[in-house]
Short mmCIF file of C-alpha atoms and ligand atoms in Angstrom, two decimals:
data_model
loop_
_atom_site.label_atom_id
_atom_site.label_comp_id
_atom_site.label_asym_id
_atom_site.label_seq_id
_atom_site.Cartn_x
_atom_site.Cartn_y
_atom_site.Cartn_z
CA MET A 260 80.97 39.53 59.27
CA GLY A 261 81.18 41.51 55.94
CA ASP A 262 77.66 40.91 54.96
CA VAL A 263 75.67 44.18 53.86
CA LEU A 264 72.37 44.61 55.61
CA ARG A 265 69.48 46.92 54.59
CA LEU A 266 68.46 48.76 57.73
CA ALA A 267 65.78 51.16 58.88
CA VAL A 268 67.55 53.21 61.51
CA GLU A 269 65.69 53.97 64.70
CA ARG A 270 67.27 55.95 67.39
CA VAL A 271 70.63 57.28 68.52
CA ALA A 272 72.59 55.45 71.28
CA HIS A 273 75.52 56.43 73.57
CA GLY A 274 78.76 55.62 71.70
CA GLY A 275 78.34 57.74 68.56
CA HIS A 276 76.19 55.20 66.66
CA CYS A 277 72.50 54.53 66.00
CA VAL A 278 70.22 51.51 66.62
CA ALA A 279 68.60 49.47 64.05
CA ARG A 280 67.18 45.87 63.98
CA TYR A 281 67.82 43.03 61.56
CA GLU A 282 65.81 39.80 61.98
CA GLY A 283 65.10 40.88 65.61
CA ARG A 284 68.79 41.51 66.49
CA VAL A 285 70.08 44.87 67.63
CA VAL A 286 72.55 46.43 65.24
CA PHE A 287 74.67 49.43 66.28
CA VAL A 288 75.28 51.33 63.05
CA ARG A 289 77.82 54.00 62.59
CA HIS A 290 77.76 57.04 60.12
CA THR A 291 74.08 57.12 60.04
CA LEU A 292 71.22 59.12 61.52
CA PRO A 293 67.86 58.30 63.01
CA GLY A 294 65.21 57.91 60.33
CA GLU A 295 67.46 56.95 57.63
CA ARG A 296 67.34 53.88 55.46
CA VAL A 297 70.87 52.63 54.80
CA ASP A 298 72.90 49.58 53.50
CA ALA A 299 75.59 48.79 56.31
CA ARG A 300 78.37 46.31 56.35
CA VAL A 301 78.62 44.16 59.43
CA THR A 302 81.92 44.77 61.22
CA GLU A 303 81.47 42.77 64.46
CA VAL A 304 79.14 39.88 65.52
CA ARG A 305 78.40 39.41 69.24
CA SER A 306 75.89 37.11 70.81
CA GLY A 307 73.46 39.94 71.60
CA PHE A 308 74.09 42.36 68.86
CA LEU A 309 75.96 43.29 65.66
CA ARG A 310 77.94 46.34 64.70
CA ALA A 311 77.82 47.80 61.22
CA ASP A 312 79.17 50.84 59.17
CA THR A 313 77.03 52.52 56.69
CA VAL A 314 78.17 52.03 53.06
CA GLU A 315 75.21 53.67 51.41
CA VAL A 316 72.62 56.05 52.49
CA LEU A 317 69.23 55.31 50.61
CA THR A 318 67.08 57.79 52.45
CA PRO A 319 69.09 60.61 54.09
CA ALA A 320 67.74 62.43 57.25
CA ALA A 321 67.24 66.04 57.11
CA GLY A 322 70.31 66.63 59.39
CA ARG A 323 72.80 64.92 57.03
CA VAL A 324 75.57 66.91 55.58
CA THR A 325 78.76 66.18 53.63
CA PRO A 326 81.49 65.53 56.18
CA PRO A 327 84.10 68.45 55.94
CA CYS A 328 86.87 66.13 56.89
CA PRO A 329 88.54 64.03 54.22
CA TYR A 330 89.28 61.31 56.78
CA ALA A 331 85.64 60.98 58.06
CA GLY A 332 84.39 57.53 57.98
CA ASP A 333 87.85 55.78 58.23
CA CYS A 334 89.27 57.86 61.19
CA GLY A 335 87.71 56.98 64.60
CA GLY A 336 88.45 60.31 66.09
CA CYS A 337 85.08 61.82 65.08
CA ASP A 338 81.46 60.24 65.08
CA TRP A 339 79.13 62.94 63.71
CA GLN A 340 81.07 64.55 60.77
CA HIS A 341 78.06 63.68 58.60
CA ALA A 342 75.49 65.50 60.86
CA ALA A 343 74.73 69.22 60.85
CA PRO A 344 76.02 71.00 64.12
CA ALA A 345 72.50 71.62 65.41
CA THR A 346 71.73 67.82 64.71
CA GLN A 347 74.74 66.63 66.59
CA ARG A 348 73.61 68.60 69.64
CA GLU A 349 70.15 67.26 69.53
CA LEU A 350 71.57 63.62 69.26
CA LYS A 351 73.74 64.32 72.32
CA ALA A 352 70.77 65.73 74.28
CA VAL A 353 68.71 62.57 73.57
CA THR A 354 71.73 60.47 74.62
CA VAL A 355 72.28 62.29 77.98
CA ALA A 356 68.60 62.02 78.89
CA GLU A 357 68.42 58.38 77.86
CA LEU A 358 71.45 57.56 79.95
CA LEU A 359 69.99 59.22 83.08
CA THR A 360 66.82 57.01 82.83
CA ARG A 361 68.49 53.82 81.48
CA LEU A 362 71.70 53.66 83.41
CA GLY A 363 70.93 56.01 86.29
CA ARG A 364 67.45 54.63 86.68
CA LEU A 365 66.11 58.23 87.46
CA ASP A 366 62.41 58.66 87.02
CA PRO A 367 61.71 59.54 83.47
CA ALA A 368 59.38 62.36 84.41
CA GLU A 369 62.08 63.88 86.54
CA VAL A 370 64.47 63.62 83.64
CA ASP A 371 61.82 65.18 81.31
CA ALA A 372 61.51 67.99 83.72
CA LEU A 373 65.33 68.74 83.36
CA GLY A 374 64.56 69.62 79.77
CA VAL A 375 68.07 68.58 78.70
CA THR A 376 69.56 70.54 75.84
CA VAL A 377 73.11 70.71 74.56
CA GLU A 378 74.39 74.35 74.25
CA GLU A 379 76.77 75.42 71.57
CA LEU A 380 80.15 76.81 72.48
CA PRO A 381 81.52 79.71 70.35
CA GLY A 382 83.91 79.06 67.36
CA GLY A 383 81.90 76.48 65.23
CA PRO A 384 82.47 72.73 64.79
CA LEU A 385 86.02 72.88 63.26
CA ASP A 386 89.28 74.43 64.44
CA TRP A 387 88.68 74.07 68.24
CA ARG A 388 90.86 71.14 69.66
CA THR A 389 93.92 72.64 71.47
CA ARG A 390 95.19 69.25 72.44
CA VAL A 391 95.45 66.21 70.09
CA ARG A 392 96.78 62.76 71.01
CA TYR A 393 98.29 61.05 67.81
CA ALA A 394 99.12 57.45 67.44
CA VAL A 395 102.05 56.60 65.13
CA ALA A 396 101.51 54.20 62.38
CA ARG A 397 104.23 51.50 61.31
CA ASP A 398 105.58 53.85 58.66
CA GLY A 399 106.13 56.47 61.26
CA ARG A 400 103.23 58.80 60.09
CA PRO A 401 101.10 60.17 63.03
CA GLY A 402 97.36 59.88 62.81
CA LEU A 403 94.34 58.66 64.84
CA ARG A 404 92.98 55.08 65.39
CA ALA A 405 90.19 53.79 63.41
CA HIS A 406 87.02 53.20 65.35
CA ARG A 407 87.41 50.12 67.90
CA SER A 408 90.80 49.33 66.28
CA HIS A 409 94.55 49.67 66.68
CA ARG A 410 94.92 50.49 62.90
CA VAL A 411 96.35 54.03 62.72
CA VAL A 412 94.74 56.38 59.94
CA ALA A 413 97.48 58.85 59.17
CA VAL A 414 96.42 62.34 58.73
CA ASP A 415 98.09 65.39 57.28
CA ALA A 416 95.80 67.75 59.00
CA CYS A 417 93.13 67.22 61.58
CA PRO A 418 90.36 69.74 60.87
CA ILE A 419 88.97 69.78 64.24
CA ALA A 420 92.38 70.86 65.60
CA THR A 421 93.16 74.46 66.13
CA PRO A 422 95.23 76.03 63.26
CA ALA A 423 98.13 76.50 65.74
CA VAL A 424 98.11 72.79 66.50
CA ARG A 425 97.92 71.85 62.85
CA GLU A 426 100.96 74.19 62.19
CA LEU A 427 103.29 72.46 64.84
CA PRO A 428 105.95 70.18 63.26
CA VAL A 429 104.24 66.86 63.75
CA THR A 430 102.29 65.46 60.82
CA ASP A 431 105.08 66.52 58.33
CA ARG A 432 107.65 64.37 60.25
CA ARG A 433 108.22 60.70 60.77
CA TRP A 434 108.11 59.31 64.32
CA HIS A 435 109.19 56.15 66.08
CA PRO A 436 106.49 53.55 65.30
CA ARG A 437 104.46 52.41 68.26
CA THR A 438 104.81 55.85 70.04
CA GLU A 439 102.13 58.32 70.75
CA LEU A 440 102.26 62.01 70.64
CA SER A 441 100.54 64.71 72.78
CA VAL A 442 100.25 67.90 70.76
CA VAL A 443 99.28 71.13 72.57
CA SER A 444 98.80 74.77 71.64
CA SER A 445 97.60 76.82 74.65
CA SER A 446 95.42 79.88 74.73
CA ALA A 447 98.50 81.98 75.34
CA GLY A 448 100.27 80.54 72.21
CA ASP A 449 102.67 78.08 73.84
CA PRO A 450 103.35 74.99 71.85
CA ALA A 451 104.32 71.47 73.37
CA VAL A 452 104.80 67.98 71.73
CA LEU A 453 105.33 65.12 73.99
CA GLU A 454 106.42 61.75 72.64
CA HIS A 455 105.41 58.68 74.70
CA ARG A 456 107.10 55.40 74.13
CA SER A 457 106.47 52.10 75.91
CA VAL A 458 109.74 50.49 77.19
CA ARG A 459 109.25 47.24 78.86
CA GLY A 460 105.80 48.00 79.88
CA ARG A 461 106.43 51.45 81.18
CA THR A 462 105.64 54.60 79.40
CA VAL A 463 108.51 56.94 78.97
CA THR A 464 107.80 60.40 78.01
CA ARG A 465 110.12 62.88 76.40
CA ARG A 466 109.57 66.40 75.25
CA ALA A 467 110.05 66.50 71.45
CA TYR A 468 109.25 70.24 70.75
CA GLY A 469 108.10 73.38 72.49
CA VAL A 470 107.84 73.84 76.29
CA GLY A 471 107.19 71.42 79.08
CA GLU A 472 104.66 73.70 80.70
CA VAL A 473 102.12 75.90 78.76
CA VAL A 474 100.31 79.05 80.03
CA GLU A 475 96.42 79.03 79.69
CA ARG A 476 94.12 81.96 80.34
CA ALA A 477 90.67 81.47 81.91
CA VAL A 478 88.41 83.05 84.56
CA GLY A 479 90.45 86.24 84.24
CA ARG A 480 93.82 84.57 85.31
CA GLU A 481 96.80 82.78 83.96
CA PHE A 482 97.37 79.15 84.74
CA ARG A 483 100.55 77.17 84.34
CA VAL A 484 99.67 73.78 82.97
CA PRO A 485 102.30 71.01 82.54
CA ALA A 486 102.08 69.66 79.03
CA GLU A 487 101.03 66.25 80.36
CA ALA A 488 98.48 67.57 82.85
CA PHE A 489 94.69 67.93 82.21
CA TRP A 490 93.25 71.17 80.75
CA GLN A 491 89.96 71.30 78.87
CA VAL A 492 90.59 70.86 75.06
CA HIS A 493 87.96 73.36 73.78
CA PRO A 494 89.23 76.99 74.09
CA ALA A 495 85.82 78.21 75.30
CA ALA A 496 85.13 75.46 77.78
CA PRO A 497 87.12 76.56 80.92
CA ASP A 498 85.29 79.83 81.20
CA THR A 499 81.93 78.29 80.14
CA LEU A 500 82.21 75.50 82.59
CA ALA A 501 83.41 77.63 85.51
CA ASP A 502 80.55 80.11 84.93
CA ALA A 503 78.02 77.32 84.74
CA ALA A 504 79.22 75.61 87.84
CA LEU A 505 79.40 78.83 89.86
CA ASP A 506 75.95 79.84 88.64
CA LEU A 507 74.43 76.62 89.89
CA LEU A 508 76.32 76.37 93.17
CA ALA A 509 76.02 80.13 93.90
CA PRO A 510 78.81 79.97 96.49
CA ARG A 511 78.28 82.62 99.28
CA PRO A 512 81.00 84.81 100.93
CA GLY A 513 82.53 82.80 103.84
CA GLU A 514 81.42 79.29 102.61
CA ARG A 515 83.68 76.32 102.63
CA CYS A 516 84.03 74.66 99.33
CA TRP A 517 85.79 71.46 98.00
CA ASP A 518 87.16 71.37 94.45
CA LEU A 519 87.66 67.71 93.93
CA TYR A 520 89.76 66.35 91.01
CA GLY A 521 90.88 69.94 90.81
CA GLY A 522 93.68 69.74 88.21
CA VAL A 523 95.74 72.90 88.06
CA GLY A 524 93.22 75.02 89.76
CA LEU A 525 90.69 76.24 87.33
CA PHE A 526 87.56 75.87 89.46
CA SER A 527 89.32 76.75 92.78
CA ALA A 528 90.22 80.15 91.44
CA ALA A 529 86.67 80.89 90.48
CA LEU A 530 85.32 79.49 93.84
CA ALA A 531 87.83 81.55 95.79
CA ALA A 532 86.75 84.67 94.07
CA ALA A 533 83.10 83.88 95.14
CA VAL A 534 83.72 82.98 98.70
CA GLY A 535 86.17 85.79 99.42
CA PRO A 536 88.76 86.04 101.98
CA ASP A 537 86.59 84.68 104.84
CA GLY A 538 85.81 81.60 102.79
CA ALA A 539 88.00 78.48 102.30
CA VAL A 540 88.55 76.33 99.14
CA THR A 541 90.22 72.95 99.26
CA LEU A 542 91.58 71.56 96.09
CA VAL A 543 92.15 67.76 95.84
CA GLU A 544 94.27 66.39 93.07
CA SER A 545 96.27 63.18 92.77
CA GLY A 546 98.57 64.14 89.59
CA ARG A 547 101.95 65.26 91.07
CA SER A 548 102.69 67.85 88.46
CA ALA A 549 99.19 69.18 88.45
CA VAL A 550 99.20 69.68 92.28
CA ALA A 551 102.43 71.48 92.03
CA ALA A 552 101.08 73.69 89.23
CA ALA A 553 97.94 74.30 91.26
CA ALA A 554 99.86 75.38 94.27
CA HIS A 555 101.74 77.81 92.02
CA ASN A 556 98.73 79.07 90.13
CA LEU A 557 96.63 79.66 93.39
CA GLY A 558 99.44 80.98 95.54
CA ASP A 559 98.11 84.35 95.76
CA LEU A 560 94.70 83.20 97.07
CA PRO A 561 95.03 82.69 100.82
CA ALA A 562 91.45 81.05 100.91
CA VAL A 563 92.71 77.96 98.90
CA ARG A 564 94.45 74.98 100.22
CA THR A 565 95.98 72.33 97.86
CA VAL A 566 95.77 68.79 98.88
CA ALA A 567 97.79 66.14 97.11
CA GLY A 568 96.24 62.77 97.04
CA ARG A 569 93.42 60.46 95.82
CA VAL A 570 89.89 61.87 96.56
CA GLU A 571 88.64 58.57 97.92
CA ARG A 572 91.52 58.56 100.43
CA VAL A 573 91.63 62.15 101.32
CA LEU A 574 87.87 62.86 101.77
CA PRO A 575 87.46 61.74 105.43
CA THR A 576 90.29 64.18 106.48
CA LEU A 577 88.81 67.32 104.96
CA GLY A 578 86.41 68.46 107.69
CA ASP A 579 83.11 70.43 107.14
CA VAL A 580 81.97 71.76 103.89
CA ASP A 581 79.15 73.85 102.49
CA VAL A 582 79.44 73.17 98.68
CA VAL A 583 81.33 70.71 96.57
CA LEU A 584 82.47 70.94 93.03
CA LEU A 585 83.78 67.62 91.58
CA ASP A 586 85.15 66.99 88.03
CA PRO A 587 86.22 63.43 88.04
CA PRO A 588 88.03 61.63 85.04
CA ARG A 589 85.90 59.47 82.51
CA SER A 590 85.26 56.66 84.95
CA GLY A 591 83.25 58.95 87.26
CA ALA A 592 83.39 59.36 90.93
CA GLY A 593 82.08 55.90 91.89
CA ARG A 594 79.81 54.57 94.78
CA GLU A 595 82.50 55.12 97.56
CA VAL A 596 83.16 58.71 96.71
CA VAL A 597 79.32 59.66 96.17
CA THR A 598 78.50 58.01 99.34
CA ALA A 599 81.19 59.90 101.25
CA LEU A 600 80.10 63.14 99.61
CA ALA A 601 76.34 62.69 100.59
CA GLY A 602 77.64 61.87 104.05
CA ALA A 603 79.52 65.12 104.30
CA ALA A 604 76.07 66.91 103.97
CA PRO A 605 77.08 69.93 101.95
CA ARG A 606 74.04 72.22 100.82
CA ALA A 607 74.75 71.54 97.18
CA ILE A 608 77.08 69.48 94.96
CA CYS A 609 78.06 70.45 91.57
CA TYR A 610 79.20 67.54 89.27
CA VAL A 611 81.17 68.53 86.06
CA ALA A 612 81.23 65.27 83.87
CA CYS A 613 83.01 64.58 80.56
CA ASP A 614 81.20 61.13 80.37
CA PRO A 615 77.42 61.22 80.61
CA ALA A 616 77.37 57.49 81.34
CA ALA A 617 79.63 57.84 84.38
CA LEU A 618 77.39 60.77 85.46
CA ALA A 619 74.22 58.73 85.02
CA ARG A 620 75.64 55.92 87.14
CA ASP A 621 76.69 58.38 89.89
CA ALA A 622 73.43 60.22 89.68
CA GLY A 623 71.65 56.94 90.28
CA THR A 624 73.78 56.38 93.43
CA PHE A 625 72.95 59.97 94.68
CA ALA A 626 69.25 59.26 94.12
CA GLY A 627 69.53 56.19 96.28
CA LEU A 628 71.09 58.26 99.08
CA GLY A 629 68.11 60.86 98.96
CA TRP A 630 69.84 63.48 96.68
CA ARG A 631 67.99 64.98 93.65
CA LEU A 632 69.51 66.01 90.29
CA THR A 633 67.83 69.50 90.21
CA THR A 634 69.47 71.13 87.21
CA LEU A 635 71.52 69.80 84.26
CA ARG A 636 73.32 71.87 81.73
CA ALA A 637 75.20 70.26 78.82
CA PHE A 638 77.67 71.81 76.51
CA ASP A 639 78.96 70.82 72.98
CA ALA A 640 82.68 71.09 74.07
CA PHE A 641 83.63 68.30 71.59
CA PRO A 642 81.84 69.11 68.21
CA MET A 643 81.98 66.35 65.62
CA THR A 644 82.62 63.65 68.20
CA GLN A 645 80.09 61.79 70.42
CA HIS A 646 81.43 63.45 73.59
CA VAL A 647 79.51 66.05 75.61
CA GLU A 648 80.35 67.89 78.84
CA CYS A 649 77.79 68.10 81.54
CA VAL A 650 77.32 70.29 84.56
CA ALA A 651 74.85 68.84 87.04
CA LEU A 652 73.55 70.24 90.30
CA PHE A 653 72.55 67.74 93.15
CA THR A 654 70.81 68.95 96.32
CA PRO A 655 69.39 66.96 99.29
CA ALA A 656 65.74 65.91 98.39
CA ASP A 657 63.21 67.49 100.75
C1 SAM B 264 88.65 65.87 84.22
S1 SAM B 264 90.12 66.34 84.99
C2 SAM B 264 89.66 67.76 85.81
C3 SAM B 264 90.63 68.80 86.18
C4 SAM B 264 90.16 70.31 86.63
N1 SAM B 264 88.95 70.14 87.38
C5 SAM B 264 89.97 71.19 85.31
O1 SAM B 264 88.89 71.38 84.93
O2 SAM B 264 91.06 71.54 84.79
C6 SAM B 264 90.33 65.15 86.36
C7 SAM B 264 91.44 65.31 87.25
O3 SAM B 264 91.36 64.42 88.38
C8 SAM B 264 92.68 63.96 88.63
N2 SAM B 264 92.38 62.60 89.10
C9 SAM B 264 92.13 61.35 88.62
N3 SAM B 264 91.79 60.52 89.47
C10 SAM B 264 91.86 61.13 90.81
C11 SAM B 264 91.56 60.67 92.01
N4 SAM B 264 91.29 59.41 92.41
N5 SAM B 264 91.90 61.61 93.06
C12 SAM B 264 92.29 62.80 92.83
N6 SAM B 264 92.44 63.34 91.57
C13 SAM B 264 92.34 62.43 90.44
C14 SAM B 264 93.32 63.98 87.22
O4 SAM B 264 94.80 64.03 87.43
C15 SAM B 264 92.87 65.30 86.62
O5 SAM B 264 93.57 66.36 86.82
#
């Protein structure tokens, strides 16, 4: 711990760091790029590997830039502030392909054939985050946690947040230590600040500012979104992902669709428009406030049925299906759900994934059940961070 090592950085790895070797041991190094020579301080020693943070770049890579954020390096919110946006997308594409072969155990030739690239969303690498979760430091100042640490790095302004989020009365105030703050500014301009406090092991949430439910606009409609419910954080993501998913699934008039982990109804609205009045869309969602919002948001679409419950419980009751869209949380769908989906025998399954590692594991399960990952699109819906959103199409292998 604390030693400074001179390293030749080899390749990128999942998690927002790169891999180097020191006396035969793997070192996961942050704030560097493949091909660089750096001095890096050891931050963690494990039996199989070390972690280190770059302290000096001796030979910079072509994609290196000066981080635009003054908190870069200390704040754990971003991973690639020091990489040009095109380089960030290349690193993410390599990571997605590597996870599919390493974690998903897909045939490398099949993964090569997918030609994974990460597509840029409009708006640039800063000013995009419409939702920020702040931790509160001991002195009451909001900020973001340092990487793999509980330490809070107080910030006056987070440059990846939208200007509207930055202007909300949050970072200029002092808050109760040990609380967390959810800060939202919606595409319709509605503000919301929720304060989450842990009381005897339970999280108690109160509205500190703004409204309890914001309005978002996407796929030509308006959606009511409870401030605590899920909505894509990049303003261009809802339309981009809905377009990509519909393009891959190509739902036909009259078809029956499932929208699993459906949130407040984004994809169901798009699916309902595609299958028309003779089709059927079943949305399944477990969050109570999200289910109520979805029922309201989709109330004018007679093809849509909203089912409250956990996907793994509800699936056996849903009947027949032609196409499935699933958008699970970071943990992925898991073996039980993937097996049930394959058993339901739809003609196609579109998987929207915010964690490519979970997607890779589930892709491996699909492959073992005779399903093929036929198309994969990936989007840079989280610039400056290691995160990437994937839209994958699975079809039964011939
Ligand atoms: C990544 S979000 C996707 C929401 C929606 N598809 C969208 O794009 O706005 C995942 C959603 O799944 C819900 N969820 C998590 N676990 C679930 C489960 N086991 N069954 C049903 N819904 C679940 C969450 O409440 C959340 O709304």
